[in-house]
């Protein structure tokens, strides 16, 4: 299911549809500090163009809407995120559920408010423009840092799905991982939005 999403603009971050024009910045961002990528696959700098092409193929087949995360203060692409796996319900042309995933940020861009504002922009567009009933977020069940970040967004933990997807942990090629599943549903969005706005206000 193909979803067209415009540029999503915030005070700290701008989410632009991912393109090859972002490759040079992302190659630098991917090498900036790789110390937090234990459970997340982030391409090395020389792999960025192939990585972008793969994402654009997923976009063209309706699996994904990928974005470059642009740090507003210096106009540099410092990471990637995406809408993923849009799911329709009978009688509806637009998706009724989707996932926010394939997210990474350069080390220096982490814990600066960019991730919080990025999620605010994506959740707001999903609920208020696309009109979904649910947004999923998931991570490796062992990834405590990622789980804490998702919980801090206001998403609700739903459980662990065993052997749910490919492991991206170092040394685990070909193995499956358990995925910790979280969600925000439409009725929770107004309170979640207030929570995210309050976090951004405190950060500023």
PDB file of C-alpha atoms in Angstrom:
ATOM      1  CA  UNK A   1       0.000   0.000   0.000  1.00  0.00           C
ATOM      2  CA  UNK A   2       1.677   3.210  -1.202  1.00  0.00           C
ATOM      3  CA  UNK A   3       1.372   6.200   1.160  1.00  0.00           C
ATOM      4  CA  UNK A   4       2.478   9.650   0.066  1.00  0.00           C
ATOM      5  CA  UNK A   5       3.754  11.741   2.978  1.00  0.00           C
ATOM      6  CA  UNK A   6       4.999  15.338   2.660  1.00  0.00           C
ATOM      7  CA  UNK A   7       7.974  16.802   4.501  1.00  0.00           C
ATOM      8  CA  UNK A   8       7.178  16.814   8.228  1.00  0.00           C
ATOM      9  CA  UNK A   9       8.635  19.862   9.964  1.00  0.00           C
ATOM     10  CA  UNK A  10       9.559  20.423  13.590  1.00  0.00           C
ATOM     11  CA  UNK A  11      11.739  22.881  15.486  1.00  0.00           C
ATOM     12  CA  UNK A  12      14.638  20.424  15.905  1.00  0.00           C
ATOM     13  CA  UNK A  13      14.152  17.908  13.118  1.00  0.00           C
ATOM     14  CA  UNK A  14      12.703  17.831   9.615  1.00  0.00           C
ATOM     15  CA  UNK A  15      11.632  14.518   8.118  1.00  0.00           C
ATOM     16  CA  UNK A  16      12.211  14.471   4.365  1.00  0.00           C
ATOM     17  CA  UNK A  17      11.376  11.588   2.016  1.00  0.00           C
ATOM     18  CA  UNK A  18      14.614   9.603   1.811  1.00  0.00           C
ATOM     19  CA  UNK A  19      16.600  10.193  -1.388  1.00  0.00           C
ATOM     20  CA  UNK A  20      20.075   9.687  -2.796  1.00  0.00           C
ATOM     21  CA  UNK A  21      20.774  13.361  -2.106  1.00  0.00           C
ATOM     22  CA  UNK A  22      21.001  12.403   1.588  1.00  0.00           C
ATOM     23  CA  UNK A  23      23.723   9.797   1.009  1.00  0.00           C
ATOM     24  CA  UNK A  24      26.785  11.934   1.744  1.00  0.00           C
ATOM     25  CA  UNK A  25      25.436  13.217   5.062  1.00  0.00           C
ATOM     26  CA  UNK A  26      24.201   9.782   6.121  1.00  0.00           C
ATOM     27  CA  UNK A  27      27.567   8.185   5.340  1.00  0.00           C
ATOM     28  CA  UNK A  28      29.146  10.588   7.823  1.00  0.00           C
ATOM     29  CA  UNK A  29      26.331  10.127  10.370  1.00  0.00           C
ATOM     30  CA  UNK A  30      26.594   6.339  10.261  1.00  0.00           C
ATOM     31  CA  UNK A  31      30.272   6.473  11.258  1.00  0.00           C
ATOM     32  CA  UNK A  32      30.017   9.244  13.863  1.00  0.00           C
ATOM     33  CA  UNK A  33      29.672   6.992  16.920  1.00  0.00           C
ATOM     34  CA  UNK A  34      28.547   3.375  16.618  1.00  0.00           C
ATOM     35  CA  UNK A  35      28.565   2.565  20.317  1.00  0.00           C
ATOM     36  CA  UNK A  36      24.770   2.242  20.676  1.00  0.00           C
ATOM     37  CA  UNK A  37      24.085  -0.070  17.726  1.00  0.00           C
ATOM     38  CA  UNK A  38      24.495  -3.423  19.503  1.00  0.00           C
ATOM     39  CA  UNK A  39      20.994  -4.616  18.527  1.00  0.00           C
ATOM     40  CA  UNK A  40      20.318  -2.399  15.511  1.00  0.00           C
ATOM     41  CA  UNK A  41      21.703  -2.787  12.001  1.00  0.00           C
ATOM     42  CA  UNK A  42      23.070   0.541  10.802  1.00  0.00           C
ATOM     43  CA  UNK A  43      24.978   0.555   7.506  1.00  0.00           C
ATOM     44  CA  UNK A  44      28.620   1.531   7.363  1.00  0.00           C
ATOM     45  CA  UNK A  45      29.429   4.677   5.411  1.00  0.00           C
ATOM     46  CA  UNK A  46      30.374   2.894   2.147  1.00  0.00           C
ATOM     47  CA  UNK A  47      27.115   0.897   2.292  1.00  0.00           C
ATOM     48  CA  UNK A  48      24.800   3.921   2.439  1.00  0.00           C
ATOM     49  CA  UNK A  49      23.927   4.149  -1.260  1.00  0.00           C
ATOM     50  CA  UNK A  50      22.985   0.457  -1.405  1.00  0.00           C
ATOM     51  CA  UNK A  51      21.014   0.924   1.827  1.00  0.00           C
ATOM     52  CA  UNK A  52      19.070   3.854   0.388  1.00  0.00           C
ATOM     53  CA  UNK A  53      18.314   1.940  -2.813  1.00  0.00           C
ATOM     54  CA  UNK A  54      16.924  -0.951  -0.744  1.00  0.00           C
ATOM     55  CA  UNK A  55      14.661   1.412   1.175  1.00  0.00           C
ATOM     56  CA  UNK A  56      13.454   3.037  -2.054  1.00  0.00           C
ATOM     57  CA  UNK A  57      12.604  -0.402  -3.462  1.00  0.00           C
ATOM     58  CA  UNK A  58      10.546  -1.108  -0.340  1.00  0.00           C
ATOM     59  CA  UNK A  59       8.875   2.275  -0.807  1.00  0.00           C
ATOM     60  CA  UNK A  60       8.020   1.513  -4.430  1.00  0.00           C
ATOM     61  CA  UNK A  61       6.428  -1.813  -3.464  1.00  0.00           C
ATOM     62  CA  UNK A  62       4.313  -0.163  -0.751  1.00  0.00           C
ATOM     63  CA  UNK A  63       6.085  -1.736   2.222  1.00  0.00           C
ATOM     64  CA  UNK A  64       7.685   1.411   3.596  1.00  0.00           C
ATOM     65  CA  UNK A  65       7.747   5.210   3.665  1.00  0.00           C
ATOM     66  CA  UNK A  66      11.387   6.059   4.539  1.00  0.00           C
ATOM     67  CA  UNK A  67      12.554   9.457   5.795  1.00  0.00           C
ATOM     68  CA  UNK A  68      15.887  11.146   6.310  1.00  0.00           C
ATOM     69  CA  UNK A  69      16.053  12.844   9.708  1.00  0.00           C
ATOM     70  CA  UNK A  70      17.419  16.338   9.069  1.00  0.00           C
ATOM     71  CA  UNK A  71      18.855  18.227  12.048  1.00  0.00           C
ATOM     72  CA  UNK A  72      17.425  21.729  11.644  1.00  0.00           C
ATOM     73  CA  UNK A  73      20.286  23.572  13.352  1.00  0.00           C
ATOM     74  CA  UNK A  74      22.790  22.623  10.636  1.00  0.00           C
ATOM     75  CA  UNK A  75      20.532  21.171   7.895  1.00  0.00           C
ATOM     76  CA  UNK A  76      22.416  17.837   7.928  1.00  0.00           C
ATOM     77  CA  UNK A  77      20.881  14.383   7.561  1.00  0.00           C
ATOM     78  CA  UNK A  78      21.758  12.590  10.810  1.00  0.00           C
ATOM     79  CA  UNK A  79      19.626   9.446  10.622  1.00  0.00           C
ATOM     80  CA  UNK A  80      16.733   7.549   9.080  1.00  0.00           C
ATOM     81  CA  UNK A  81      13.276   6.479  10.187  1.00  0.00           C
ATOM     82  CA  UNK A  82      10.227   5.061   8.428  1.00  0.00           C
ATOM     83  CA  UNK A  83       6.605   4.107   8.378  1.00  0.00           C
ATOM     84  CA  UNK A  84       6.633   0.352   7.856  1.00  0.00           C
ATOM     85  CA  UNK A  85       4.176  -2.439   7.104  1.00  0.00           C
ATOM     86  CA  UNK A  86       0.963  -0.432   6.525  1.00  0.00           C
ATOM     87  CA  UNK A  87      -2.040  -2.675   7.093  1.00  0.00           C
ATOM     88  CA  UNK A  88      -5.440  -2.047   5.488  1.00  0.00           C
ATOM     89  CA  UNK A  89      -8.806  -3.105   6.789  1.00  0.00           C
ATOM     90  CA  UNK A  90     -11.678  -4.174   4.503  1.00  0.00           C
ATOM     91  CA  UNK A  91     -13.509  -1.281   2.918  1.00  0.00           C
ATOM     92  CA  UNK A  92     -10.756   1.273   3.592  1.00  0.00           C
ATOM     93  CA  UNK A  93      -8.258   2.570   1.044  1.00  0.00           C
ATOM     94  CA  UNK A  94      -5.869   4.120   3.558  1.00  0.00           C
ATOM     95  CA  UNK A  95      -4.040   1.982   6.143  1.00  0.00           C
ATOM     96  CA  UNK A  96      -5.689   1.448   9.506  1.00  0.00           C
ATOM     97  CA  UNK A  97      -2.437   0.483  11.228  1.00  0.00           C
ATOM     98  CA  UNK A  98       1.289   0.865  10.590  1.00  0.00           C
ATOM     99  CA  UNK A  99       4.627   0.638  12.347  1.00  0.00           C
ATOM    100  CA  UNK A 100       7.289   3.251  13.030  1.00  0.00           C
ATOM    101  CA  UNK A 101      10.626   1.552  12.637  1.00  0.00           C
ATOM    102  CA  UNK A 102      13.968   1.219  10.828  1.00  0.00           C
ATOM    103  CA  UNK A 103      15.080   4.123  13.002  1.00  0.00           C
ATOM    104  CA  UNK A 104      18.652   5.163  13.722  1.00  0.00           C
ATOM    105  CA  UNK A 105      20.375   8.382  14.657  1.00  0.00           C
ATOM    106  CA  UNK A 106      24.039   9.333  14.653  1.00  0.00           C
ATOM    107  CA  UNK A 107      25.532   9.073  18.118  1.00  0.00           C
ATOM    108  CA  UNK A 108      25.950  12.854  18.580  1.00  0.00           C
ATOM    109  CA  UNK A 109      22.268  13.391  17.607  1.00  0.00           C
ATOM    110  CA  UNK A 110      20.971  11.003  20.265  1.00  0.00           C
ATOM    111  CA  UNK A 111      19.488  12.399  23.496  1.00  0.00           C
ATOM    112  CA  UNK A 112      19.101  15.849  21.939  1.00  0.00           C
ATOM    113  CA  UNK A 113      15.318  15.821  21.496  1.00  0.00           C
ATOM    114  CA  UNK A 114      15.482  14.853  17.813  1.00  0.00           C
ATOM    115  CA  UNK A 115      14.099  11.370  18.384  1.00  0.00           C
ATOM    116  CA  UNK A 116      11.237  12.648  20.563  1.00  0.00           C
ATOM    117  CA  UNK A 117      10.237  15.300  18.044  1.00  0.00           C
ATOM    118  CA  UNK A 118      10.594  12.860  15.158  1.00  0.00           C
ATOM    119  CA  UNK A 119       8.198  10.438  16.851  1.00  0.00           C
ATOM    120  CA  UNK A 120       5.806  13.305  17.607  1.00  0.00           C
ATOM    121  CA  UNK A 121       5.721  14.280  13.924  1.00  0.00           C
ATOM    122  CA  UNK A 122       5.242  10.692  12.744  1.00  0.00           C
ATOM    123  CA  UNK A 123       2.562   9.846  15.296  1.00  0.00           C
ATOM    124  CA  UNK A 124       0.670  13.092  14.669  1.00  0.00           C
ATOM    125  CA  UNK A 125       0.638  12.543  10.910  1.00  0.00           C
ATOM    126  CA  UNK A 126      -0.376   8.895  11.323  1.00  0.00           C
ATOM    127  CA  UNK A 127      -3.321   9.612  13.609  1.00  0.00           C
ATOM    128  CA  UNK A 128      -4.467  13.026  12.402  1.00  0.00           C
ATOM    129  CA  UNK A 129      -3.819  12.857   8.642  1.00  0.00           C
ATOM    130  CA  UNK A 130      -3.681   9.201   7.630  1.00  0.00           C
ATOM    131  CA  UNK A 131      -6.292   8.364  10.265  1.00  0.00           C
ATOM    132  CA  UNK A 132      -4.869   5.097  11.593  1.00  0.00           C
ATOM    133  CA  UNK A 133      -6.331   3.288  14.583  1.00  0.00           C
ATOM    134  CA  UNK A 134      -2.967   2.012  15.797  1.00  0.00           C
ATOM    135  CA  UNK A 135       0.786   2.596  15.516  1.00  0.00           C
ATOM    136  CA  UNK A 136       3.230  -0.218  16.371  1.00  0.00           C
ATOM    137  CA  UNK A 137       6.775   0.090  17.669  1.00  0.00           C
ATOM    138  CA  UNK A 138       9.040  -2.877  18.332  1.00  0.00           C
ATOM    139  CA  UNK A 139      12.614  -3.647  19.291  1.00  0.00           C
ATOM    140  CA  UNK A 140      14.867  -6.525  20.243  1.00  0.00           C
ATOM    141  CA  UNK A 141      13.587  -7.662  23.643  1.00  0.00           C
ATOM    142  CA  UNK A 142      17.157  -7.471  25.006  1.00  0.00           C
ATOM    143  CA  UNK A 143      17.633  -3.850  23.944  1.00  0.00           C
ATOM    144  CA  UNK A 144      17.019  -2.115  27.267  1.00  0.00           C
ATOM    145  CA  UNK A 145      18.031   1.314  25.945  1.00  0.00           C
ATOM    146  CA  UNK A 146      15.573   1.134  23.045  1.00  0.00           C
ATOM    147  CA  UNK A 147      12.780  -0.230  25.228  1.00  0.00           C
ATOM    148  CA  UNK A 148      13.202   2.583  27.718  1.00  0.00           C
ATOM    149  CA  UNK A 149      13.123   5.130  24.894  1.00  0.00           C
ATOM    150  CA  UNK A 150       9.903   3.658  23.462  1.00  0.00           C
ATOM    151  CA  UNK A 151       8.252   3.539  26.876  1.00  0.00           C
ATOM    152  CA  UNK A 152       9.277   7.160  27.489  1.00  0.00           C
ATOM    153  CA  UNK A 153       7.299   8.129  24.372  1.00  0.00           C
ATOM    154  CA  UNK A 154       4.122   6.932  26.054  1.00  0.00           C
ATOM    155  CA  UNK A 155       3.700   3.716  24.051  1.00  0.00           C
ATOM    156  CA  UNK A 156       2.161   0.742  25.857  1.00  0.00           C
ATOM    157  CA  UNK A 157       4.022  -2.559  26.197  1.00  0.00           C
ATOM    158  CA  UNK A 158       2.013  -5.468  24.786  1.00  0.00           C
ATOM    159  CA  UNK A 159       4.346  -8.416  25.285  1.00  0.00           C
ATOM    160  CA  UNK A 160       7.227 -10.281  23.695  1.00  0.00           C
ATOM    161  CA  UNK A 161       6.816 -12.201  20.442  1.00  0.00           C
ATOM    162  CA  UNK A 162       9.306 -15.057  20.404  1.00  0.00           C
ATOM    163  CA  UNK A 163      11.480 -15.676  17.311  1.00  0.00           C
ATOM    164  CA  UNK A 164       9.616 -12.827  15.643  1.00  0.00           C
ATOM    165  CA  UNK A 165      12.244 -11.450  13.286  1.00  0.00           C
ATOM    166  CA  UNK A 166      15.858 -11.514  12.195  1.00  0.00           C
ATOM    167  CA  UNK A 167      18.449 -10.652  14.831  1.00  0.00           C
ATOM    168  CA  UNK A 168      20.702  -7.684  14.098  1.00  0.00           C
ATOM    169  CA  UNK A 169      22.937  -8.274  17.127  1.00  0.00           C
ATOM    170  CA  UNK A 170      26.619  -8.683  16.418  1.00  0.00           C
ATOM    171  CA  UNK A 171      27.606 -12.292  15.835  1.00  0.00           C
ATOM    172  CA  UNK A 172      24.013 -13.486  15.406  1.00  0.00           C
ATOM    173  CA  UNK A 173      23.759 -13.686  11.615  1.00  0.00           C
ATOM    174  CA  UNK A 174      20.983 -16.065  10.608  1.00  0.00           C
ATOM    175  CA  UNK A 175      19.458 -16.203  14.081  1.00  0.00           C
ATOM    176  CA  UNK A 176      16.024 -14.987  15.143  1.00  0.00           C
ATOM    177  CA  UNK A 177      15.286 -12.537  17.915  1.00  0.00           C
ATOM    178  CA  UNK A 178      12.460 -12.053  20.371  1.00  0.00           C
ATOM    179  CA  UNK A 179      10.715  -8.723  19.764  1.00  0.00           C
ATOM    180  CA  UNK A 180       9.239  -6.515  22.487  1.00  0.00           C
ATOM    181  CA  UNK A 181       6.013  -5.065  21.072  1.00  0.00           C
ATOM    182  CA  UNK A 182       4.566  -1.647  21.897  1.00  0.00           C
ATOM    183  CA  UNK A 183       1.709   0.410  20.515  1.00  0.00           C
ATOM    184  CA  UNK A 184      -0.197   3.670  20.675  1.00  0.00           C
ATOM    185  CA  UNK A 185      -3.871   3.554  19.695  1.00  0.00           C
ATOM    186  CA  UNK A 186      -6.024   6.414  18.468  1.00  0.00           C
ATOM    187  CA  UNK A 187      -7.851   6.960  21.766  1.00  0.00           C
ATOM    188  CA  UNK A 188      -4.483   7.339  23.540  1.00  0.00           C
ATOM    189  CA  UNK A 189      -3.015   9.784  21.045  1.00  0.00           C
ATOM    190  CA  UNK A 190      -4.239  13.079  22.624  1.00  0.00           C
ATOM    191  CA  UNK A 191      -2.647  12.203  25.976  1.00  0.00           C
ATOM    192  CA  UNK A 192       0.478  10.868  24.257  1.00  0.00           C
ATOM    193  CA  UNK A 193       0.797  14.097  22.281  1.00  0.00           C
ATOM    194  CA  UNK A 194       0.596  16.195  25.470  1.00  0.00           C
ATOM    195  CA  UNK A 195       3.279  14.013  27.021  1.00  0.00           C
ATOM    196  CA  UNK A 196       5.636  14.398  24.044  1.00  0.00           C
ATOM    197  CA  UNK A 197       5.094  18.162  23.853  1.00  0.00           C
ATOM    198  CA  UNK A 198       5.851  18.451  27.574  1.00  0.00           C
ATOM    199  CA  UNK A 199       9.076  16.490  27.109  1.00  0.00           C
ATOM    200  CA  UNK A 200      10.166  18.779  24.297  1.00  0.00           C
ATOM    201  CA  UNK A 201       9.313  21.848  26.377  1.00  0.00           C
ATOM    202  CA  UNK A 202      11.426  20.583  29.263  1.00  0.00           C
ATOM    203  CA  UNK A 203      14.295  19.788  26.899  1.00  0.00           C
ATOM    204  CA  UNK A 204      14.280  23.307  25.494  1.00  0.00           C
TER     205      UNK A 204
END
